[in-house]
Tab-separated table of N, CA, C and O in Angstrom:
chain	number	residue	atom	x	y	z
E	1	ARG	N	3.193	-57.313	88.160
E	1	ARG	CA	4.538	-57.388	87.446
E	1	ARG	C	4.836	-57.295	86.496
E	1	ARG	O	5.703	-56.937	85.408
E	2	ALA	N	2.862	-57.586	85.319
E	2	ALA	CA	3.105	-56.994	83.432
E	2	ALA	C	2.909	-56.239	83.986
E	2	ALA	O	3.481	-55.079	82.839
E	3	GLN	N	2.180	-55.063	84.754
E	3	GLN	CA	1.652	-53.665	84.447
E	3	GLN	C	2.994	-52.939	84.771
E	3	GLN	O	3.600	-52.195	83.833
E	4	ALA	N	4.462	-53.847	85.283
E	4	ALA	CA	5.857	-53.039	86.428
E	4	ALA	C	5.979	-53.348	84.544
E	4	ALA	O	6.918	-52.587	84.219
E	5	ALA	N	6.294	-54.543	83.417
E	5	ALA	CA	7.421	-54.520	83.001
E	5	ALA	C	5.973	-54.179	81.540
E	5	ALA	O	7.320	-53.752	80.672
E	6	LEU	N	4.660	-53.353	81.120
E	6	LEU	CA	4.442	-52.380	80.239
E	6	LEU	C	4.991	-51.363	81.039
E	6	LEU	O	5.252	-51.057	79.201
E	7	ALA	N	4.488	-50.686	81.847
E	7	ALA	CA	5.303	-49.144	82.083
E	7	ALA	C	6.543	-48.915	81.807
E	7	ALA	O	6.993	-48.195	81.256
E	8	ALA	N	7.934	-49.966	81.496
E	8	ALA	CA	9.672	-50.176	81.304
E	8	ALA	C	8.728	-49.989	79.910
E	8	ALA	O	10.343	-49.099	79.561
E	9	THR	N	8.811	-50.800	79.200
E	9	THR	CA	8.826	-51.057	78.001
E	9	THR	C	8.318	-49.455	77.219
E	9	THR	O	9.036	-48.614	75.856
E	10	ALA	N	7.004	-49.509	77.584
E	10	ALA	CA	6.152	-47.847	77.013
E	10	ALA	C	7.816	-46.775	77.415
E	10	ALA	O	7.422	-45.665	76.110
E	11	LEU	N	7.861	-46.649	78.444
E	11	LEU	CA	8.635	-46.143	79.123
E	11	LEU	C	9.681	-46.255	77.774
E	11	LEU	O	10.340	-44.717	77.329
E	12	LYS	N	10.734	-46.857	77.353
E	12	LYS	CA	11.749	-47.622	76.865
E	12	LYS	C	11.348	-47.030	74.880
E	12	LYS	O	12.927	-46.227	74.951
E	13	ILE	N	10.331	-46.845	75.433
E	13	ILE	CA	10.237	-46.335	73.628
E	13	ILE	C	9.391	-45.285	73.151
E	13	ILE	O	9.139	-44.245	72.607
E	14	ARG	N	9.982	-44.693	74.462
E	14	ARG	CA	8.480	-43.044	74.968
E	14	ARG	C	7.279	-42.518	73.970
E	14	ARG	O	7.090	-41.985	73.864
E	15	ASP	N	7.135	-43.516	75.003
E	15	ASP	CA	5.728	-44.198	75.113
E	15	ASP	C	4.683	-43.486	76.237
E	15	ASP	O	4.171	-43.792	76.631
E	16	PHE	N	5.133	-42.409	76.269
E	16	PHE	CA	4.855	-41.201	77.450
E	16	PHE	C	3.281	-41.916	77.895
E	16	PHE	O	3.140	-41.777	79.499
E	17	GLU	N	2.218	-41.548	76.968
E	17	GLU	CA	0.793	-41.763	77.445
E	17	GLU	C	0.556	-43.149	77.945
E	17	GLU	O	-1.111	-43.300	79.049
E	18	ARG	N	1.068	-43.873	77.597
E	18	ARG	CA	1.051	-45.325	77.972
E	18	ARG	C	1.313	-46.019	79.661
E	18	ARG	O	1.277	-46.231	80.052
E	19	ALA	N	2.542	-45.010	79.671
E	19	ALA	CA	3.939	-45.245	80.671
E	19	ALA	C	4.046	-45.157	81.905
E	19	ALA	O	2.656	-45.174	83.063
E	20	GLN	N	2.160	-43.972	81.452
E	20	GLN	CA	2.227	-43.404	82.185
E	20	GLN	C	1.809	-43.833	83.620
E	20	GLN	O	1.481	-44.139	84.824
E	21	PRO	N	-0.663	-43.986	82.585
E	21	PRO	CA	-0.796	-45.090	83.175
E	21	PRO	C	-0.606	-46.224	84.598
E	21	PRO	O	-0.861	-46.682	85.513
E	22	ALA	N	0.136	-47.404	83.431
E	22	ALA	CA	0.718	-47.775	84.185
E	22	ALA	C	2.191	-48.442	85.443
E	22	ALA	O	2.118	-48.782	86.478
E	23	PHE	N	3.067	-46.807	85.466
E	23	PHE	CA	3.781	-46.594	86.328
E	23	PHE	C	2.797	-46.496	87.538
E	23	PHE	O	2.903	-46.209	88.790
E	24	ALA	N	1.431	-44.986	86.686
E	24	ALA	CA	0.621	-45.057	88.508
E	24	ALA	C	0.296	-46.011	89.356
E	24	ALA	O	0.297	-46.198	89.818
E	25	PHE	N	-0.497	-47.353	88.394
E	25	PHE	CA	-1.015	-47.782	88.792
E	25	PHE	C	0.180	-49.375	89.964
E	25	PHE	O	0.180	-49.555	90.840
E	26	VAL	N	1.434	-49.066	89.253
E	26	VAL	CA	1.656	-49.764	90.167
E	26	VAL	C	2.714	-48.776	91.627
E	26	VAL	O	2.858	-49.933	91.932
E	27	VAL	N	2.984	-48.249	91.057
E	27	VAL	CA	3.247	-47.398	92.470
E	27	VAL	C	1.808	-47.105	93.836
E	27	VAL	O	2.091	-47.148	94.435
E	28	THR	N	0.238	-47.265	92.942
E	28	THR	CA	-0.365	-47.611	94.099
E	28	THR	C	-0.382	-49.158	94.438
E	28	THR	O	-0.870	-48.997	96.163
E	29	SER	N	0.577	-50.112	94.212
E	29	SER	CA	0.475	-50.949	94.906
E	29	SER	C	1.081	-51.164	96.410
E	29	SER	O	2.041	-50.356	96.289
E	30	ALA	N	0.670	-52.377	97.478
E	30	ALA	CA	1.684	-53.101	98.249
E	30	ALA	C	3.268	-52.396	98.258
E	30	ALA	O	4.012	-50.640	98.894
E	31	GLN	N	4.113	-53.197	97.074
E	31	GLN	CA	5.441	-53.457	96.918
E	31	GLN	C	5.820	-52.085	95.931
E	31	GLN	O	6.728	-51.099	96.204
E	32	GLY	N	5.156	-51.787	95.144
E	32	GLY	CA	4.868	-49.924	94.027
E	32	GLY	C	5.680	-48.599	95.319
E	32	GLY	O	6.208	-48.321	94.728
E	33	GLN	N	4.952	-48.780	96.017
E	33	GLN	CA	4.067	-47.590	97.035
E	33	GLN	C	5.787	-47.683	97.635
E	33	GLN	O	6.179	-46.447	97.579
E	34	ARG	N	6.567	-48.713	97.501
E	34	ARG	CA	8.223	-48.719	98.124
E	34	ARG	C	9.248	-48.496	97.462
E	34	ARG	O	9.696	-48.928	97.759
E	35	ASP	N	8.563	-48.682	96.283
E	35	ASP	CA	9.139	-49.393	95.411
E	35	ASP	C	10.670	-47.849	94.290
E	35	ASP	O	9.757	-47.214	93.568
E	36	PRO	N	11.487	-47.676	94.765
E	36	PRO	CA	11.816	-46.362	94.513
E	36	PRO	C	12.265	-46.249	92.813
E	36	PRO	O	11.681	-45.116	91.778
E	37	THR	N	12.568	-47.653	92.288
E	37	THR	CA	12.802	-47.223	90.302
E	37	THR	C	11.378	-47.170	89.861
E	37	THR	O	11.198	-46.328	89.108
E	38	ALA	N	10.609	-48.141	90.288
E	38	ALA	CA	8.242	-47.371	90.042
E	38	ALA	C	8.522	-46.229	90.235
E	38	ALA	O	7.954	-44.656	89.055
E	39	TRP	N	8.738	-45.105	91.096
E	39	TRP	CA	8.258	-43.915	91.317
E	39	TRP	C	9.296	-42.849	90.671
E	39	TRP	O	9.066	-41.978	89.868
E	40	MET	N	10.596	-43.156	89.863
E	40	MET	CA	11.663	-42.556	88.445
E	40	MET	C	11.340	-42.666	87.907
E	40	MET	O	10.515	-42.320	86.530
E	41	GLY	N	10.244	-44.050	87.064
E	41	GLY	CA	10.002	-44.057	85.887
E	41	GLY	C	8.631	-43.715	86.319
E	41	GLY	O	8.574	-43.087	85.122
E	42	LEU	N	7.533	-43.612	86.913
E	42	LEU	CA	6.775	-42.306	86.523
E	42	LEU	C	6.635	-41.620	86.671
E	42	LEU	O	6.494	-40.495	85.243
E	43	ALA	N	7.820	-40.686	86.799
E	43	ALA	CA	8.566	-39.528	87.591
E	43	ALA	C	9.049	-38.720	85.328
E	43	ALA	O	8.634	-37.878	84.596
E	44	MET	N	9.620	-39.962	85.066
E	44	MET	CA	10.137	-40.023	83.201
E	44	MET	C	9.070	-40.017	83.153
E	44	MET	O	8.318	-39.018	81.477
E	45	ALA	N	7.620	-40.037	82.984
E	45	ALA	CA	6.659	-40.403	81.915
E	45	ALA	C	5.988	-38.942	82.597
E	45	ALA	O	5.896	-38.550	81.198
E	46	GLU	N	5.935	-38.659	83.721
E	46	GLU	CA	5.027	-37.712	83.675
E	46	GLU	C	5.880	-36.433	83.030
E	46	GLU	O	5.517	-35.378	82.613
E	47	GLN	N	7.723	-36.319	83.167
E	47	GLN	CA	7.878	-35.274	82.003
E	47	GLN	C	7.763	-35.537	81.131
E	47	GLN	O	7.375	-34.326	80.631
E	48	GLY	N	7.520	-36.918	80.113
E	48	GLY	CA	7.487	-36.759	78.662
E	48	GLY	C	6.139	-36.059	78.327
E	48	GLY	O	6.092	-35.591	76.855
E	49	ARG	N	5.637	-36.034	79.940
E	49	ARG	CA	4.280	-35.589	78.598
E	49	ARG	C	4.324	-34.589	79.182
E	49	ARG	O	3.154	-33.774	78.867
E	50	GLY	N	5.587	-33.795	79.609
E	50	GLY	CA	5.443	-32.283	80.203
E	50	GLY	C	4.681	-31.896	81.496
E	50	GLY	O	4.309	-30.157	81.791
E	51	GLN	N	4.620	-33.067	82.683
E	51	GLN	CA	3.793	-32.824	83.806
E	51	GLN	C	4.649	-32.444	84.787
E	51	GLN	O	5.044	-33.189	85.812
E	52	PHE	N	5.536	-31.608	84.714
E	52	PHE	CA	6.194	-30.607	85.324
E	52	PHE	C	6.527	-31.424	87.603
E	52	PHE	O	6.852	-31.638	87.326
E	53	ALA	N	5.383	-30.628	87.535
E	53	ALA	CA	5.207	-30.903	88.677
E	53	ALA	C	4.477	-31.771	89.192
E	53	ALA	O	5.086	-32.392	90.296
E	54	ALA	N	4.044	-33.108	88.897
E	54	ALA	CA	3.454	-34.312	89.228
E	54	ALA	C	4.862	-35.090	88.951
E	54	ALA	O	5.412	-36.101	89.542
E	55	ALA	N	6.123	-34.590	88.284
E	55	ALA	CA	6.936	-35.289	88.068
E	55	ALA	C	7.650	-34.656	88.963
E	55	ALA	O	8.724	-36.121	89.464
E	56	GLU	N	8.098	-33.642	89.457
E	56	GLU	CA	8.913	-33.286	90.188
E	56	GLU	C	8.324	-34.038	92.395
E	56	GLU	O	8.903	-34.409	92.209
E	57	GLN	N	6.578	-34.309	91.856
E	57	GLN	CA	7.050	-34.520	93.319
E	57	GLN	C	7.089	-36.595	93.131
E	57	GLN	O	7.494	-36.909	94.729
E	58	ALA	N	6.866	-37.052	92.363
E	58	ALA	CA	8.059	-38.969	92.312
E	58	ALA	C	9.151	-38.439	92.278
E	58	ALA	O	9.414	-39.767	93.138
E	59	LEU	N	10.034	-38.152	91.886
E	59	LEU	CA	11.662	-37.189	91.946
E	59	LEU	C	11.562	-37.390	93.217
E	59	LEU	O	12.240	-37.882	94.045
E	60	ARG	N	10.836	-36.764	94.160
E	60	ARG	CA	11.045	-36.398	95.735
E	60	ARG	C	10.490	-37.422	96.614
E	60	ARG	O	10.854	-37.989	97.404
E	61	ARG	N	9.588	-37.950	96.212
E	61	ARG	CA	9.289	-39.753	96.633
E	61	ARG	C	10.083	-40.425	96.373
E	61	ARG	O	10.816	-41.316	96.910
E	62	ALA	N	10.326	-40.507	94.745
E	62	ALA	CA	12.268	-41.928	94.831
E	62	ALA	C	13.168	-41.978	95.004
E	62	ALA	O	13.693	-42.177	96.167
E	63	ALA	N	13.301	-40.059	95.747
E	63	ALA	CA	14.951	-39.736	96.703
E	63	ALA	C	14.107	-40.419	98.170
E	63	ALA	O	15.676	-40.385	99.248
E	64	GLU	N	13.448	-39.711	98.758
E	64	GLU	CA	12.995	-40.352	99.876
E	64	GLU	C	13.118	-41.189	100.625
E	64	GLU	O	13.906	-42.085	101.347
E	65	LEU	N	12.480	-42.011	99.182
E	65	LEU	CA	12.669	-44.388	99.219
E	65	LEU	C	14.389	-44.666	99.252
E	65	LEU	O	14.425	-45.564	99.945
E	66	SER	N	15.154	-42.798	99.158
E	66	SER	CA	16.359	-44.374	98.592
E	66	SER	C	16.916	-43.168	98.586
E	66	SER	O	17.899	-42.132	97.354
E	67	PRO	N	17.667	-42.403	99.775
E	67	PRO	CA	18.331	-41.258	99.691
E	67	PRO	C	20.005	-40.726	98.701
E	67	PRO	O	20.093	-40.478	98.528
E	68	ALA	N	20.396	-42.200	99.626
E	68	ALA	CA	21.972	-42.674	98.684
E	68	ALA	C	22.210	-42.314	97.138
E	68	ALA	O	22.415	-42.390	96.794
E	69	ASP	N	20.760	-42.699	96.834
E	69	ASP	CA	20.803	-42.940	95.089
E	69	ASP	C	21.408	-41.348	94.151
E	69	ASP	O	20.127	-40.731	94.671
E	70	PRO	N	21.307	-41.411	93.284
E	70	PRO	CA	21.431	-39.885	93.329
E	70	PRO	C	20.252	-38.892	91.841
E	70	PRO	O	20.288	-38.583	91.440
E	71	ARG	N	20.489	-40.344	91.414
E	71	ARG	CA	19.615	-40.170	90.297
E	71	ARG	C	17.736	-39.174	90.184
E	71	ARG	O	17.944	-38.517	89.255
E	72	PRO	N	17.687	-39.400	91.727
E	72	PRO	CA	17.078	-38.476	91.929
E	72	PRO	C	17.252	-36.987	92.113
E	72	PRO	O	16.207	-36.308	91.476
E	73	HIS	N	18.084	-37.173	92.486
E	73	HIS	CA	18.880	-35.683	92.884
E	73	HIS	C	19.155	-35.030	91.554
E	73	HIS	O	19.303	-34.061	91.532
E	74	PHE	N	20.231	-35.947	90.192
E	74	PHE	CA	20.427	-35.583	88.673
E	74	PHE	C	19.149	-35.079	88.618
E	74	PHE	O	19.528	-34.434	87.967
E	75	TYR	N	17.603	-36.423	88.484
E	75	TYR	CA	17.182	-35.596	87.377
E	75	TYR	C	15.765	-34.028	88.285
E	75	TYR	O	15.970	-33.453	87.586
E	76	LEU	N	15.915	-34.065	89.547
E	76	LEU	CA	15.184	-32.882	90.174
E	76	LEU	C	16.501	-31.784	89.733
E	76	LEU	O	15.566	-30.300	89.744
E	77	GLY	N	16.802	-31.456	89.239
E	77	GLY	CA	18.622	-30.643	89.187
E	77	GLY	C	17.528	-29.596	87.557
E	77	GLY	O	18.279	-29.174	87.415
E	78	ARG	N	18.349	-31.488	87.115
E	78	ARG	CA	17.604	-30.800	85.384
E	78	ARG	C	15.829	-30.463	85.731
E	78	ARG	O	16.281	-29.282	85.006
E	79	LEU	N	14.679	-30.702	86.625
E	79	LEU	CA	13.779	-30.452	85.912
E	79	LEU	C	14.047	-28.264	86.097
E	79	LEU	O	13.430	-27.764	86.127
E	80	ALA	N	14.093	-28.721	87.693
E	80	ALA	CA	14.599	-26.711	88.211
E	80	ALA	C	14.920	-26.235	86.787
E	80	ALA	O	14.768	-25.420	86.868
E	81	VAL	N	16.457	-27.437	86.435
E	81	VAL	CA	17.178	-25.681	85.438
E	81	VAL	C	15.611	-26.066	83.665
E	81	VAL	O	15.945	-24.719	82.870
E	82	HIS	N	15.640	-26.779	84.131
E	82	HIS	CA	14.199	-26.232	82.705
E	82	HIS	C	13.746	-25.343	83.079
E	82	HIS	O	12.346	-25.203	81.969
E	83	ARG	N	12.966	-25.791	85.065
E	83	ARG	CA	11.957	-24.777	84.979
E	83	ARG	C	12.516	-23.402	84.752
E	83	ARG	O	11.223	-22.339	84.133
E	84	VAL	N	13.224	-22.759	84.869
E	84	VAL	CA	14.208	-21.877	85.086
E	84	VAL	C	13.551	-21.101	83.563
E	84	VAL	O	14.138	-20.117	83.106
E	85	SER	N	15.033	-21.950	82.834
E	85	SER	CA	14.280	-21.903	81.578
E	85	SER	C	13.817	-20.894	80.248
E	85	SER	O	13.392	-20.585	80.166
E	86	ARG	N	12.561	-22.394	81.574
E	86	ARG	CA	11.399	-22.002	80.293
E	86	ARG	C	10.492	-20.566	80.956
E	86	ARG	O	9.644	-20.179	80.536
E	87	GLY	N	10.902	-20.090	82.287
E	87	GLY	CA	10.977	-19.145	83.314
E	87	GLY	C	9.943	-18.615	84.325
E	87	GLY	O	8.379	-18.238	84.694
E	88	ASP	N	9.478	-20.667	84.334
E	88	ASP	CA	8.302	-20.648	85.706
E	88	ASP	C	8.901	-20.086	86.870
E	88	ASP	O	10.187	-20.258	87.247
């Protein structure tokens, strides 16, 4: 719980360098592995650090865990637009 709170706080203040390892720790826990919100947080932290492939992987996991939630799909679309605009 403490790591999840730290991760969420770091993400909220856009401290992606602290948010990423905290979310990475959370998603390795038994509960976190099944938590689409934790995977979304990891994706946002990865994207903030410029790690777009890792962000995409985390978003895909979030979408897999919660297919009816539109957020992972929305952010996957935004990530694709970003990649096209960069010429990736």
